Every structure is written in C-alpha cells, then in structure tokens.
C-alpha cells in the first residue's frame, strides 16, 4: 500500500522537457513497468531471450548496410573524441546482426535465435507531436529472429505474431493487424498492429466482412483481396510492426551458421517492434473521455485509489477506515502493491476525487460523509465500467474480488 | 525452469561491440534485472520514487550551470536537425532540477522529494578499459533529493546511506564507505562506496582501528582523523557515490518551494549514484577465481544449473532424472524461474560442467555416471562454498532448502 503524498497526481504521467523529449513521472514509470512485464512474459513464453545492446551503434555498420545514407535526417548521429561516427540507434538490425555474426560456432541446432531488448530509441522528428505518440526519444521493444530456412523463418514469424496477439488481447484495447509496407527496414513482407483512432496518422483499409486489411499506402483496390467484400477506410495509431527480413542484413554482415551438411549458410531474419511508450499514450487516447483518463486495467499506474477524508473535516473519524480499506485491499493478490491511499490532510474529498479521475485509477474508493455512519458506506467509482455505487465494506470487497475473476 | 539451449553459456555475460560499448547477453540481462530489483526495493523502502528522464538533456541547461564547459571532452554532445545542442547525459542534476522547478505548486509539505531512475549514461572515456568497469555507455542508478532545510537534507542523506548499506550488505561483497571528493558534481560533502580490489583505480586510506577512511585524493595525513590510529592504504573499485549538493543546482535553475511562512525558498539537494553495470563486473572481479566466475548469490544469472548427461551416453537413462530435478528445484520458492537445465544432447557432461563453472552458477548439479544406479547419486558443486559433494536426491533437496535459510 502506498501513500499519495509528494504530489504524484499533480505531476501527471508525463512531462515535456524539450520538443519531443519527455520525462515519465513516477506514475508513468509504474505503467511502463507493468507493460514491460506483460511483453516480457509473452515473449519469453514463445522462447525469446532478453539482451541489451548499446544505444550507440558504430556508424560503419550503418554505412555497410547503406542505412547511414538512406535513413535521412531523422537519423541522429554523433562523433566521439576520436572522430569516429556513431548512430543514436532508432532500431538495431545492424547491431544485432553483427552480434550474431560474432558468435563463434553457431550451428543449425541452435536456431532459431529470438533475441530482444526494451530500451530507449531515437528519431529526430522534424515536428515532434502528440506527446509520447511521436517523440524524439522513446521506449521500444525490438526483437530479432534468426532461422535456418525461409520456411522456418515463416514459422517463427507466425509464432511471434501469436505473442503479439496475446499482448494486445491482454491490454484489451481494440486493435487491428494489417499488411504493411516494408519501407526503410526492408524485407519480404510486414504487418502492422494499429489501435483504430480518429487521431491516428495512418489510413487503413479493412474488409467489412473478414476483417483483414492493409495500410492504405499499399492497398490499391477497394475490395478485399481475400474475400472480395468491400473495404472501409479507418485511421489507426501504429503500435507494433513485424517484418520478415530474409537475408537483407545477415548476408551483408555475415551472420552465418553451420548447416546440417556442414556448409556455412546465411541466417533468415525477422524483426519485430512494439512501441512501448507509444502504447501508454495511445491506450489512454483511445479509451479516455474528455474529463477522465481510462487505462487498460493491467497497466494503470495503480489499480485502486482510496480517497480519505480531509483532516479536520466532519468525516475525520473515517480516516482510519480509509487506511484499513487500503491495507486490506492490498492483501488481495492481484491488487498487491497496487493500491494507493490519498490521505492528504489539507485537500478536500471532492478535489482528490477529481484528481484521481484525471489520473484514471480504474477503481476509486471514496471514504466520505457516509463513512462515519454506524454501518459505514463508501463510494466506488469503477471507471472502466463507467459506474458509481455506494457499498458497505463487505459489498465493496465482494465487488473487487468478483472483478478480479473477470 | 529454463533450458540451456541457444548457446547461452557460449555468449557469456557481456560482449564488446565497439571500444567501451557492450552488449549484455541474456545471462547478463538476468543479473542486471536482479540487481535492479534489489536497488528498487531498498530505495522504495526509504520512500524514493522512480521516474525516467530523457537521455538527451538540452544543452542550454548545462550551459546555465557551467558544466557544458567544465565537464571537458568526456561529455558527448549532439546537435539536432535544427542545430540545437543536447548532451548525452552522463548524469542528470540539470534535468531533474529543471523538472522540479517546473512543478507548479511545490510546498514544504511535499518535501522531501526523492526521485531516481535506472538508465543508460554516457561518458566519452579517452581509453575505455576493464570492460564494464569503465565503458562509454553504462547503466547507472541516479537519485536526487530535495529538502527544505540543510538539516533536513542531512537527515535525508543519512537515510539514503542506510539504503546503500543494505544494498551492499545484501550483495555480500566486502565494501568500504569513505569520504570522497566532490569533483565536477560539486556540493558540500560526499562519500564513496568501494569494493576493495587490487585492480581498483582509486587509492583509499582506511583506519586500521575504526575502519573509517577517505579517498587518498583528499586524505592528507597518515593517521585517522577520527581516532588517531594509523591508516593503511588499499585500492578500491568505486561502485557508488553520494553528494550533499546544497543549492548549487537548485539556486541557478530555480527549484523553489513555498515555505511555512509563505516565502519562496530554494531546495536543498542531494544526489546519489550507483554503478549498476559496474557492480556486475566488479562483483565477479572481486569474488572470482582464475577458472571460475563467482557471483553474489542474489545476482547470479541463474542460481541453479542442472547438467544432464549427454544423449546416447551410458547415462542416458538419467536424463529423465535431470529433468525431474530441474522441475522440482524450480518449485522451491527462492529458486522459482531461477533454474536452468543444460540438456544439450551432443555435449559431454565434463564440458557442460566446465562451461557452467565459467558462467558461475552458484549451485551446479551434475547428473552423471552415478545417477543410473538403483539409488541415484548426483554431484553438487557449491561454488560460493567451494565444495563438491555426492548426494542422494533427498540429501540434495535438504541441502538446497537449508542453504535457502542461511
């Protein structure tokens, strides 16, 4: 159980430092770490391993693949004191391929390799906008896979997509998966995951019958290529992208393995991104209302906020009840270390409730006027259900335990 | 329970990409994340809150404090497409002070603020050396505190030092705390935490009687300033540093709060670093032997490695026993998700044992020749105790459960 001292609510989730550069506040970091855990769990479930590549990648590697030139002015580069070039990496195909090329005795028995990291990435946007949605420094999960054949690479690609589906299903934000362009990353084929939203920057064409679709960049007709039904156009916020790369990077950077016949063969690669900090912003954009933030329950900064009465007010005797509730709810397994108590003594219940809604705690419990009665009553605001009810303490616990099961 | 496929051992813990730039392998990331959890736990225990500042700090802030000039050529800087200057931050006094200055209504009731992050930092070393010990990109924990008076800042400083002591006690690596120089960070006073080691780059003077000491940079005499006893000189690897800053940054960057009398006052600051990636390297440097890595138990990549027999060998019938053991040990609470099974079919037990020792798993269980007997016996190598014993399965479990209690 944590106490909401130290102006946590007032700090909000994120604050801008410079154009496109943001501080994640303590509440923002809690959400980020919850999302990271979901991604870690689902990727490890399909056999991925987490590593950490340097943020700085040697410029020579990017020159070798041609991306030093082709990426254009969004690429942030730096010279060290010895005048050697480095990239502030926006993505790590070069670095990871060079890493795998350096493994001394890679054999077909050790493939597929599925290596990922969750780190800060950089892109010098000409006009950073929409906060975390298009910043210049952002947290991204990038996964790279290495297979022995094209067929095996396809299987790995499909496996990773099942993990992506599970991640977005767990977040419980509506999403679509569409065929995407391979762009500057390159490769054989790609898919994008979008949260449909009117503020999305991508135009998508989605079949009205079978729900398959494409980014409008690459869709040429208005009938579905799979079932022939008419497609409808919608806007989306891209939150993930997968690429079947083939040998574009592994060939040129010599990521080789010993095949069954003893020959040295080139790895078949895939790469897969998830915009971690972007998902935080996109989720509340899609789910929120004008006056309230709504989080996917699993990544709200805290699941439960208990609002205690103001000190010295008539309800002061209920302050102990607020502490009791916060402590008891913190004992319910899924809410453990996930309850925050707003016991600021000089702030009114009304102001604390308004702030709590603005942060978007999924369950806000107000211990107020009716809590000093012989049978104390508390208000429960369930933001995701958009309900507000008055409960006895026993009813409140029943509600919370029930909601956990759903 | 995890399987040691995919050449984990061969990758090692860390691999160099460019001079002073390193990839943490999947084993290295596991150690890193364990250490991060210890630091998170102990800092949150003393009321610290975690945030995430951008890696890029506006150059203007560093020009305002004078450190743009004073830091010298170790400072990595970059210009964006609009020719604005940024620092690849080696530390974040400017960024955090500017952040706190931006909080609209900071009052004395909200102090102390204790804000920290664990992120990548940069320093353009002229000669990167000793691997992670002196890299150009490294993972550091940096904490900043804001208090209303000098006395309160001293109390906060002492409180943070208790957390540091607990962190290093839990790691169980011998350490000393000495008075340090304030250097380019500045401030009123500072302390350093060192792991004593012959390869350390710092000379320390430690009292032979009362164990207090100083960095030799600032020690002027050979008798202890506290008790008058003779001091002995030793070398140390600096793993943490604390500074009582006063108002050096808060004054110039306007980090103010409303005092009890309503006036606007300047925050009293402290800053506190822990070299996270450096601790990984320094720990194994201090604890290891020529042929074996030794980890502090709490941050070994996996606590237990079960070595299964080679496929097709005489012990093949014992392969099932190895799987059984790995699964069962994984059910013992402190070893949960912390057991790795080396069931590579084409590698001999001898080679697997050698590799496991080189990685430094604290408990290595070899299921070999004696495991196919009517009462199977297994070998337990306890690296930290430097023992090797043959046990029945029941004895093995007793040993592991007992060791957990200690």
GROMACS .gro file of N, CA, C and O in nm, chain A residues 307-309 314-325 367-373 376:
model
   92
  307UNK      N    1  -0.956   0.728  -0.151
  307UNK     CA    2  -0.957   0.870  -0.116
  307UNK      C    3  -1.006   0.886   0.027
  307UNK      O    4  -1.120   0.852   0.059
  308UNK      N    5  -0.918   0.936   0.113
  308UNK     CA    6  -0.953   0.955   0.254
  308UNK      C    7  -1.011   1.095   0.274
  308UNK      O    8  -0.985   1.186   0.195
  309UNK      N    9  -1.091   1.112   0.381
  309UNK     CA   10  -1.147   1.245   0.406
  309UNK      C   11  -1.037   1.346   0.440
  309UNK      O   12  -0.927   1.308   0.480
  314UNK      N   13  -1.569   1.695   0.897
  314UNK     CA   14  -1.662   1.618   0.978
  314UNK      C   15  -1.636   1.467   0.967
  314UNK      O   16  -1.671   1.391   1.056
  315UNK      N   17  -1.579   1.425   0.854
  315UNK     CA   18  -1.559   1.282   0.831
  315UNK      C   19  -1.427   1.231   0.888
  315UNK      O   20  -1.385   1.120   0.859
  316UNK      N   21  -1.362   1.313   0.968
  316UNK     CA   22  -1.227   1.275   1.011
  316UNK      C   23  -1.223   1.138   1.075
  316UNK      O   24  -1.125   1.064   1.061
  317UNK      N   25  -1.329   1.102   1.147
  317UNK     CA   26  -1.329   0.971   1.213
  317UNK      C   27  -1.319   0.858   1.111
  317UNK      O   28  -1.286   0.745   1.145
  318UNK      N   29  -1.346   0.889   0.983
  318UNK     CA   30  -1.341   0.785   0.880
  318UNK      C   31  -1.201   0.768   0.821
  318UNK      O   32  -1.179   0.679   0.739
  319UNK      N   33  -1.107   0.851   0.866
  319UNK     CA   34  -0.971   0.840   0.811
  319UNK      C   35  -0.914   0.701   0.839
  319UNK      O   36  -0.852   0.639   0.753
  320UNK      N   37  -0.943   0.652   0.961
  320UNK     CA   38  -0.894   0.518   0.995
  320UNK      C   39  -0.953   0.411   0.903
  320UNK      O   40  -0.886   0.316   0.866
  321UNK      N   41  -1.080   0.430   0.868
  321UNK     CA   42  -1.144   0.335   0.776
  321UNK      C   43  -1.071   0.334   0.642
  321UNK      O   44  -1.048   0.229   0.583
  322UNK      N   45  -1.032   0.454   0.595
  322UNK     CA   46  -0.962   0.462   0.466
  322UNK      C   47  -0.831   0.384   0.472
  322UNK      O   48  -0.797   0.307   0.381
  323UNK      N   49  -0.757   0.403   0.582
  323UNK     CA   50  -0.632   0.328   0.599
  323UNK      C   51  -0.659   0.177   0.602
  323UNK      O   52  -0.587   0.099   0.539
  324UNK      N   53  -0.761   0.139   0.677
  324UNK     CA   54  -0.797  -0.002   0.688
  324UNK      C   55  -0.830  -0.061   0.549
  324UNK      O   56  -0.779  -0.167   0.511
  325UNK      N   57  -0.913   0.010   0.473
  325UNK     CA   58  -0.951  -0.040   0.340
  325UNK      C   59  -0.829  -0.055   0.250
  325UNK      O   60  -0.810  -0.157   0.184
  367UNK      N   61  -1.395   0.749   0.069
  367UNK     CA   62  -1.438   0.738   0.208
  367UNK      C   63  -1.477   0.879   0.250
  367UNK      O   64  -1.389   0.963   0.274
  368UNK      N   65  -1.608   0.905   0.254
  368UNK     CA   66  -1.652   1.043   0.277
  368UNK      C   67  -1.761   1.051   0.382
  368UNK      O   68  -1.755   0.984   0.485
  369UNK      N   69  -1.861   1.135   0.354
  369UNK     CA   70  -1.967   1.164   0.451
  369UNK      C   71  -2.032   1.039   0.509
  369UNK      O   72  -2.050   1.026   0.629
  370UNK      N   73  -2.067   0.946   0.418
  370UNK     CA   74  -2.145   0.831   0.464
  370UNK      C   75  -2.061   0.726   0.535
  370UNK      O   76  -2.111   0.621   0.574
  371UNK      N   77  -1.931   0.754   0.548
  371UNK     CA   78  -1.843   0.654   0.606
  371UNK      C   79  -1.837   0.665   0.759
  371UNK      O   80  -1.777   0.579   0.823
  372UNK      N   81  -1.897   0.769   0.815
  372UNK     CA   82  -1.895   0.784   0.960
  372UNK      C   83  -2.022   0.728   1.024
  372UNK      O   84  -2.040   0.736   1.145
  373UNK      N   85  -2.112   0.674   0.941
  373UNK     CA   86  -2.237   0.618   0.995
  373UNK      C   87  -2.210   0.488   1.071
  373UNK      O   88  -2.104   0.427   1.055
  376UNK      N   89  -2.082   0.190   0.801
  376UNK     CA   90  -2.019   0.284   0.709
  376UNK      C   91  -2.044   0.244   0.562
  376UNK      O   92  -2.041   0.125   0.528
   0.00000   0.00000   0.00000
